[in-house]
């Protein structure tokens, strides 16, 4: 029995390292909540939220035509034209380590006349989904990793599928946390000069393998069980 437990511990260790990684192609956005994702709309006059892609606007990067996740000006129902859009798509929690990478693909419509913007942010506060209050709040997601079209310039958002990536750094030790994609546009909505329609596809997180010393310590503990059994 102890031998079985020892090998089970080693197998769990290996599986845990692999389970850190994930990829998401957004074949069915309705399933995301059950997989640990959160969607939060903190826009001024918040209305709609992230939605299944529309292949009549543009097709997905890969898979079925609608297999991407979308965001648009309808995040707000305001009528002043000065609304700030702040829609959050938060990933499942992972144990983060320096060297971990996070990547995604995004685009807007052809010849878009309304600037869009998307941020990638990071929280190191475990399973927290705290994004602060109001359209400008960021809560625990205070680390900005990527800012697509940060100046909200006309034609500043890619009109073909384009990949962006970031690498985790600066952690003192492995830390539980979450990434978030934030659709963040000023002066948006139906009456605004900004905000149109974006898609996000093929999100990928690659977690680094634990440090050799950590693996060795856990492995030795498991092997000690085998030795005692003999």
mmCIF file of C-alpha atoms in Angstrom:
data_model
loop_
_atom_site.group_PDB
_atom_site.id
_atom_site.type_symbol
_atom_site.label_atom_id
_atom_site.label_comp_id
_atom_site.label_asym_id
_atom_site.label_seq_id
_atom_site.Cartn_x
_atom_site.Cartn_y
_atom_site.Cartn_z
ATOM 1 C CA UNK A 1 0.000 0.000 0.000
ATOM 2 C CA UNK A 2 2.794 2.422 0.899
ATOM 3 C CA UNK A 3 4.501 1.702 -2.419
ATOM 4 C CA UNK A 4 1.275 2.582 -4.220
ATOM 5 C CA UNK A 5 0.966 5.782 -2.221
ATOM 6 C CA UNK A 6 4.530 6.750 -3.066
ATOM 7 C CA UNK A 7 4.060 6.282 -6.781
ATOM 8 C CA UNK A 8 0.709 8.077 -6.530
ATOM 9 C CA UNK A 9 2.472 11.046 -4.932
ATOM 10 C CA UNK A 10 5.028 11.179 -7.732
ATOM 11 C CA UNK A 11 2.278 10.886 -10.349
ATOM 12 C CA UNK A 12 0.275 13.662 -8.694
ATOM 13 C CA UNK A 13 3.351 15.886 -8.671
ATOM 14 C CA UNK A 14 3.892 15.356 -12.389
ATOM 15 C CA UNK A 15 0.196 15.837 -13.196
ATOM 16 C CA UNK A 16 0.092 19.016 -11.112
ATOM 17 C CA UNK A 17 2.864 20.583 -13.166
ATOM 18 C CA UNK A 18 1.060 19.709 -16.402
ATOM 19 C CA UNK A 19 -2.337 20.887 -15.093
ATOM 20 C CA UNK A 20 -0.933 24.382 -14.646
ATOM 21 C CA UNK A 21 -1.094 24.952 -18.391
ATOM 22 C CA UNK A 22 -4.310 25.727 -20.221
ATOM 23 C CA UNK A 23 -5.509 26.803 -23.645
ATOM 24 C CA UNK A 24 -8.896 28.252 -24.491
ATOM 25 C CA UNK A 25 -10.333 28.570 -27.996
ATOM 26 C CA UNK A 26 -13.807 29.780 -26.912
ATOM 27 C CA UNK A 27 -15.787 27.156 -28.788
ATOM 28 C CA UNK A 28 -18.639 27.707 -26.328
ATOM 29 C CA UNK A 29 -18.485 30.833 -24.177
ATOM 30 C CA UNK A 30 -21.402 29.633 -22.041
ATOM 31 C CA UNK A 31 -19.142 26.953 -20.528
ATOM 32 C CA UNK A 32 -16.477 29.329 -19.221
ATOM 33 C CA UNK A 33 -18.036 29.972 -15.806
ATOM 34 C CA UNK A 34 -18.027 26.244 -15.055
ATOM 35 C CA UNK A 35 -14.291 26.138 -15.860
ATOM 36 C CA UNK A 36 -13.384 28.862 -13.372
ATOM 37 C CA UNK A 37 -13.576 31.964 -15.582
ATOM 38 C CA UNK A 38 -15.330 35.179 -14.477
ATOM 39 C CA UNK A 39 -16.896 37.970 -16.544
ATOM 40 C CA UNK A 40 -17.477 41.323 -14.861
ATOM 41 C CA UNK A 41 -18.803 44.482 -16.498
ATOM 42 C CA UNK A 42 -17.891 47.640 -14.551
ATOM 43 C CA UNK A 43 -18.561 50.036 -17.410
ATOM 44 C CA UNK A 44 -20.432 53.287 -16.883
ATOM 45 C CA UNK A 45 -24.126 52.412 -17.304
ATOM 46 C CA UNK A 46 -23.128 48.743 -17.618
ATOM 47 C CA UNK A 47 -25.296 46.756 -19.995
ATOM 48 C CA UNK A 48 -24.025 43.645 -21.798
ATOM 49 C CA UNK A 49 -20.979 41.409 -21.285
ATOM 50 C CA UNK A 50 -18.530 39.228 -23.217
ATOM 51 C CA UNK A 51 -20.276 37.097 -25.846
ATOM 52 C CA UNK A 52 -19.814 34.331 -28.405
ATOM 53 C CA UNK A 53 -18.043 35.578 -31.532
ATOM 54 C CA UNK A 54 -20.026 36.485 -34.637
ATOM 55 C CA UNK A 55 -18.522 35.026 -37.801
ATOM 56 C CA UNK A 56 -20.522 37.410 -39.993
ATOM 57 C CA UNK A 57 -18.395 40.236 -38.556
ATOM 58 C CA UNK A 58 -15.147 38.277 -38.937
ATOM 59 C CA UNK A 59 -14.258 34.597 -38.462
ATOM 60 C CA UNK A 60 -12.253 33.053 -35.637
ATOM 61 C CA UNK A 61 -8.516 32.577 -35.873
ATOM 62 C CA UNK A 62 -9.001 28.807 -35.667
ATOM 63 C CA UNK A 63 -11.813 26.311 -35.351
ATOM 64 C CA UNK A 64 -15.430 27.113 -36.172
ATOM 65 C CA UNK A 65 -16.131 30.583 -37.512
ATOM 66 C CA UNK A 66 -17.721 31.798 -34.278
ATOM 67 C CA UNK A 67 -15.233 30.131 -31.902
ATOM 68 C CA UNK A 68 -13.860 33.274 -30.299
ATOM 69 C CA UNK A 69 -15.046 35.618 -27.563
ATOM 70 C CA UNK A 70 -16.216 39.125 -28.376
ATOM 71 C CA UNK A 71 -16.691 42.510 -26.738
ATOM 72 C CA UNK A 72 -18.218 45.688 -28.169
ATOM 73 C CA UNK A 73 -19.675 49.138 -27.567
ATOM 74 C CA UNK A 74 -22.790 47.562 -26.028
ATOM 75 C CA UNK A 75 -20.939 47.080 -22.748
ATOM 76 C CA UNK A 76 -22.573 50.405 -21.881
ATOM 77 C CA UNK A 77 -26.140 51.536 -22.319
ATOM 78 C CA UNK A 78 -25.270 55.173 -21.612
ATOM 79 C CA UNK A 79 -26.322 57.967 -23.941
ATOM 80 C CA UNK A 80 -23.833 60.756 -23.254
ATOM 81 C CA UNK A 81 -21.064 59.449 -25.515
ATOM 82 C CA UNK A 82 -18.592 59.923 -22.666
ATOM 83 C CA UNK A 83 -18.990 56.537 -21.009
ATOM 84 C CA UNK A 84 -15.932 54.508 -20.006
ATOM 85 C CA UNK A 85 -16.140 50.822 -20.892
ATOM 86 C CA UNK A 86 -14.499 48.370 -18.504
ATOM 87 C CA UNK A 87 -15.342 44.730 -19.156
ATOM 88 C CA UNK A 88 -13.286 42.013 -17.447
ATOM 89 C CA UNK A 89 -12.631 38.446 -18.571
ATOM 90 C CA UNK A 90 -10.769 36.701 -15.733
ATOM 91 C CA UNK A 91 -8.998 33.359 -16.108
ATOM 92 C CA UNK A 92 -9.010 30.438 -13.677
ATOM 93 C CA UNK A 93 -6.527 30.672 -10.790
ATOM 94 C CA UNK A 94 -3.061 29.217 -11.231
ATOM 95 C CA UNK A 95 0.108 28.991 -9.137
ATOM 96 C CA UNK A 96 2.270 31.584 -10.865
ATOM 97 C CA UNK A 97 6.041 31.409 -11.188
ATOM 98 C CA UNK A 98 8.602 33.671 -12.789
ATOM 99 C CA UNK A 99 8.953 32.662 -16.421
ATOM 100 C CA UNK A 100 5.308 31.678 -16.913
ATOM 101 C CA UNK A 101 3.914 33.024 -20.179
ATOM 102 C CA UNK A 102 0.430 34.135 -21.180
ATOM 103 C CA UNK A 103 -0.551 34.813 -24.789
ATOM 104 C CA UNK A 104 -3.678 35.656 -26.756
ATOM 105 C CA UNK A 105 -4.765 36.726 -30.233
ATOM 106 C CA UNK A 106 -7.047 39.679 -30.918
ATOM 107 C CA UNK A 107 -8.395 41.880 -33.696
ATOM 108 C CA UNK A 108 -11.119 44.377 -34.561
ATOM 109 C CA UNK A 109 -13.215 44.803 -37.714
ATOM 110 C CA UNK A 110 -11.850 45.851 -41.081
ATOM 111 C CA UNK A 111 -11.521 49.607 -41.553
ATOM 112 C CA UNK A 112 -12.834 50.319 -38.072
ATOM 113 C CA UNK A 113 -13.495 54.000 -37.528
ATOM 114 C CA UNK A 114 -13.976 53.648 -33.776
ATOM 115 C CA UNK A 115 -10.860 52.962 -31.661
ATOM 116 C CA UNK A 116 -10.809 49.944 -29.359
ATOM 117 C CA UNK A 117 -8.475 48.990 -26.505
ATOM 118 C CA UNK A 118 -7.652 45.830 -24.549
ATOM 119 C CA UNK A 119 -5.478 45.283 -21.491
ATOM 120 C CA UNK A 120 -3.940 42.173 -19.968
ATOM 121 C CA UNK A 121 -3.674 42.481 -16.189
ATOM 122 C CA UNK A 122 -2.465 40.251 -13.364
ATOM 123 C CA UNK A 123 -3.566 39.672 -9.771
ATOM 124 C CA UNK A 124 -1.411 37.782 -7.266
ATOM 125 C CA UNK A 125 -4.188 37.549 -4.684
ATOM 126 C CA UNK A 126 -5.224 33.934 -5.122
ATOM 127 C CA UNK A 127 -8.735 33.316 -6.442
ATOM 128 C CA UNK A 128 -9.763 36.957 -6.030
ATOM 129 C CA UNK A 129 -12.027 38.479 -8.669
ATOM 130 C CA UNK A 130 -11.837 41.941 -7.097
ATOM 131 C CA UNK A 131 -11.577 44.468 -9.937
ATOM 132 C CA UNK A 132 -12.253 47.493 -7.762
ATOM 133 C CA UNK A 133 -15.232 49.790 -8.107
ATOM 134 C CA UNK A 134 -16.387 51.815 -11.057
ATOM 135 C CA UNK A 135 -15.077 51.901 -14.598
ATOM 136 C CA UNK A 136 -11.588 53.060 -13.606
ATOM 137 C CA UNK A 137 -11.023 50.604 -10.758
ATOM 138 C CA UNK A 138 -8.631 47.670 -11.093
ATOM 139 C CA UNK A 139 -8.766 46.199 -7.572
ATOM 140 C CA UNK A 140 -6.314 43.324 -7.149
ATOM 141 C CA UNK A 141 -5.437 43.391 -10.856
ATOM 142 C CA UNK A 142 -2.967 46.217 -10.458
ATOM 143 C CA UNK A 143 -0.185 44.755 -12.617
ATOM 144 C CA UNK A 144 -0.495 45.828 -16.257
ATOM 145 C CA UNK A 145 1.193 43.369 -18.633
ATOM 146 C CA UNK A 146 -0.106 44.361 -22.098
ATOM 147 C CA UNK A 147 -2.038 47.413 -23.329
ATOM 148 C CA UNK A 148 -3.288 47.090 -26.906
ATOM 149 C CA UNK A 149 -3.846 50.559 -28.400
ATOM 150 C CA UNK A 150 -3.196 52.338 -25.111
ATOM 151 C CA UNK A 151 -3.607 55.762 -26.743
ATOM 152 C CA UNK A 152 -6.994 54.766 -28.214
ATOM 153 C CA UNK A 153 -5.793 55.958 -31.596
ATOM 154 C CA UNK A 154 -7.759 55.641 -34.798
ATOM 155 C CA UNK A 155 -6.580 52.505 -36.638
ATOM 156 C CA UNK A 156 -4.469 51.662 -33.588
ATOM 157 C CA UNK A 157 -6.090 48.289 -32.927
ATOM 158 C CA UNK A 158 -5.051 45.426 -35.252
ATOM 159 C CA UNK A 159 -7.551 44.605 -37.998
ATOM 160 C CA UNK A 160 -6.119 41.125 -38.549
ATOM 161 C CA UNK A 161 -5.553 38.459 -35.924
ATOM 162 C CA UNK A 162 -2.443 39.494 -33.978
ATOM 163 C CA UNK A 163 -0.756 37.727 -31.065
ATOM 164 C CA UNK A 164 0.331 39.401 -27.828
ATOM 165 C CA UNK A 165 2.173 37.774 -24.940
ATOM 166 C CA UNK A 166 3.631 38.533 -21.516
ATOM 167 C CA UNK A 167 6.021 36.784 -19.129
ATOM 168 C CA UNK A 168 5.536 36.669 -15.372
ATOM 169 C CA UNK A 169 8.449 38.157 -13.432
ATOM 170 C CA UNK A 170 9.277 39.779 -10.112
ATOM 171 C CA UNK A 171 7.681 37.165 -7.847
ATOM 172 C CA UNK A 172 9.540 36.299 -4.648
ATOM 173 C CA UNK A 173 8.015 32.808 -4.577
ATOM 174 C CA UNK A 174 5.312 30.769 -6.366
ATOM 175 C CA UNK A 175 2.082 32.718 -5.901
ATOM 176 C CA UNK A 176 -1.557 31.901 -6.610
ATOM 177 C CA UNK A 177 -3.187 34.414 -8.925
ATOM 178 C CA UNK A 178 -5.224 35.119 -12.041
ATOM 179 C CA UNK A 179 -4.891 36.930 -15.353
ATOM 180 C CA UNK A 180 -7.585 39.230 -16.719
ATOM 181 C CA UNK A 181 -8.349 40.630 -20.152
ATOM 182 C CA UNK A 182 -10.009 44.028 -19.810
ATOM 183 C CA UNK A 183 -11.930 45.724 -22.627
ATOM 184 C CA UNK A 184 -11.180 49.301 -21.605
ATOM 185 C CA UNK A 185 -12.270 52.253 -23.762
ATOM 186 C CA UNK A 186 -13.053 55.889 -22.960
ATOM 187 C CA UNK A 187 -15.776 57.941 -24.651
ATOM 188 C CA UNK A 188 -17.494 54.778 -25.788
ATOM 189 C CA UNK A 189 -20.943 53.417 -26.463
ATOM 190 C CA UNK A 190 -23.476 54.074 -29.206
ATOM 191 C CA UNK A 191 -23.043 57.834 -28.972
ATOM 192 C CA UNK A 192 -19.299 57.775 -28.315
ATOM 193 C CA UNK A 193 -16.404 58.479 -30.656
ATOM 194 C CA UNK A 194 -14.643 55.291 -29.493
ATOM 195 C CA UNK A 195 -15.407 51.556 -29.072
ATOM 196 C CA UNK A 196 -16.523 49.194 -31.807
ATOM 197 C CA UNK A 197 -16.041 45.401 -31.715
ATOM 198 C CA UNK A 198 -13.116 43.123 -30.853
ATOM 199 C CA UNK A 199 -12.488 39.404 -30.755
ATOM 200 C CA UNK A 200 -10.113 37.377 -28.591
ATOM 201 C CA UNK A 201 -9.043 33.861 -29.545
ATOM 202 C CA UNK A 202 -6.575 31.104 -28.658
ATOM 203 C CA UNK A 203 -5.626 32.168 -25.139
ATOM 204 C CA UNK A 204 -2.683 30.114 -23.876
ATOM 205 C CA UNK A 205 -0.986 29.902 -20.481
ATOM 206 C CA UNK A 206 2.315 28.038 -20.105
ATOM 207 C CA UNK A 207 3.317 27.462 -16.494
ATOM 208 C CA UNK A 208 6.934 26.744 -15.675
ATOM 209 C CA UNK A 209 7.907 23.471 -14.019
ATOM 210 C CA UNK A 210 8.650 23.840 -10.267
ATOM 211 C CA UNK A 211 12.273 24.447 -9.288
ATOM 212 C CA UNK A 212 14.463 21.292 -9.297
ATOM 213 C CA UNK A 213 15.031 21.595 -5.532
ATOM 214 C CA UNK A 214 11.268 21.503 -4.952
ATOM 215 C CA UNK A 215 10.824 18.491 -7.192
ATOM 216 C CA UNK A 216 13.739 16.742 -5.505
ATOM 217 C CA UNK A 217 12.377 17.345 -2.012
ATOM 218 C CA UNK A 218 8.961 15.995 -2.923
ATOM 219 C CA UNK A 219 10.485 13.076 -4.796
ATOM 220 C CA UNK A 220 12.711 12.141 -1.858
ATOM 221 C CA UNK A 221 9.693 12.154 0.437
ATOM 222 C CA UNK A 222 7.877 9.741 -1.845
ATOM 223 C CA UNK A 223 10.909 7.488 -2.225
ATOM 224 C CA UNK A 224 11.315 7.337 1.549
ATOM 225 C CA UNK A 225 7.931 5.645 1.685
ATOM 226 C CA UNK A 226 9.208 3.006 -0.720
ATOM 227 C CA UNK A 227 12.354 2.500 1.337
ATOM 228 C CA UNK A 228 10.419 2.075 4.566
ATOM 229 C CA UNK A 229 8.195 -0.481 2.891
ATOM 230 C CA UNK A 230 11.281 -2.586 2.070
#
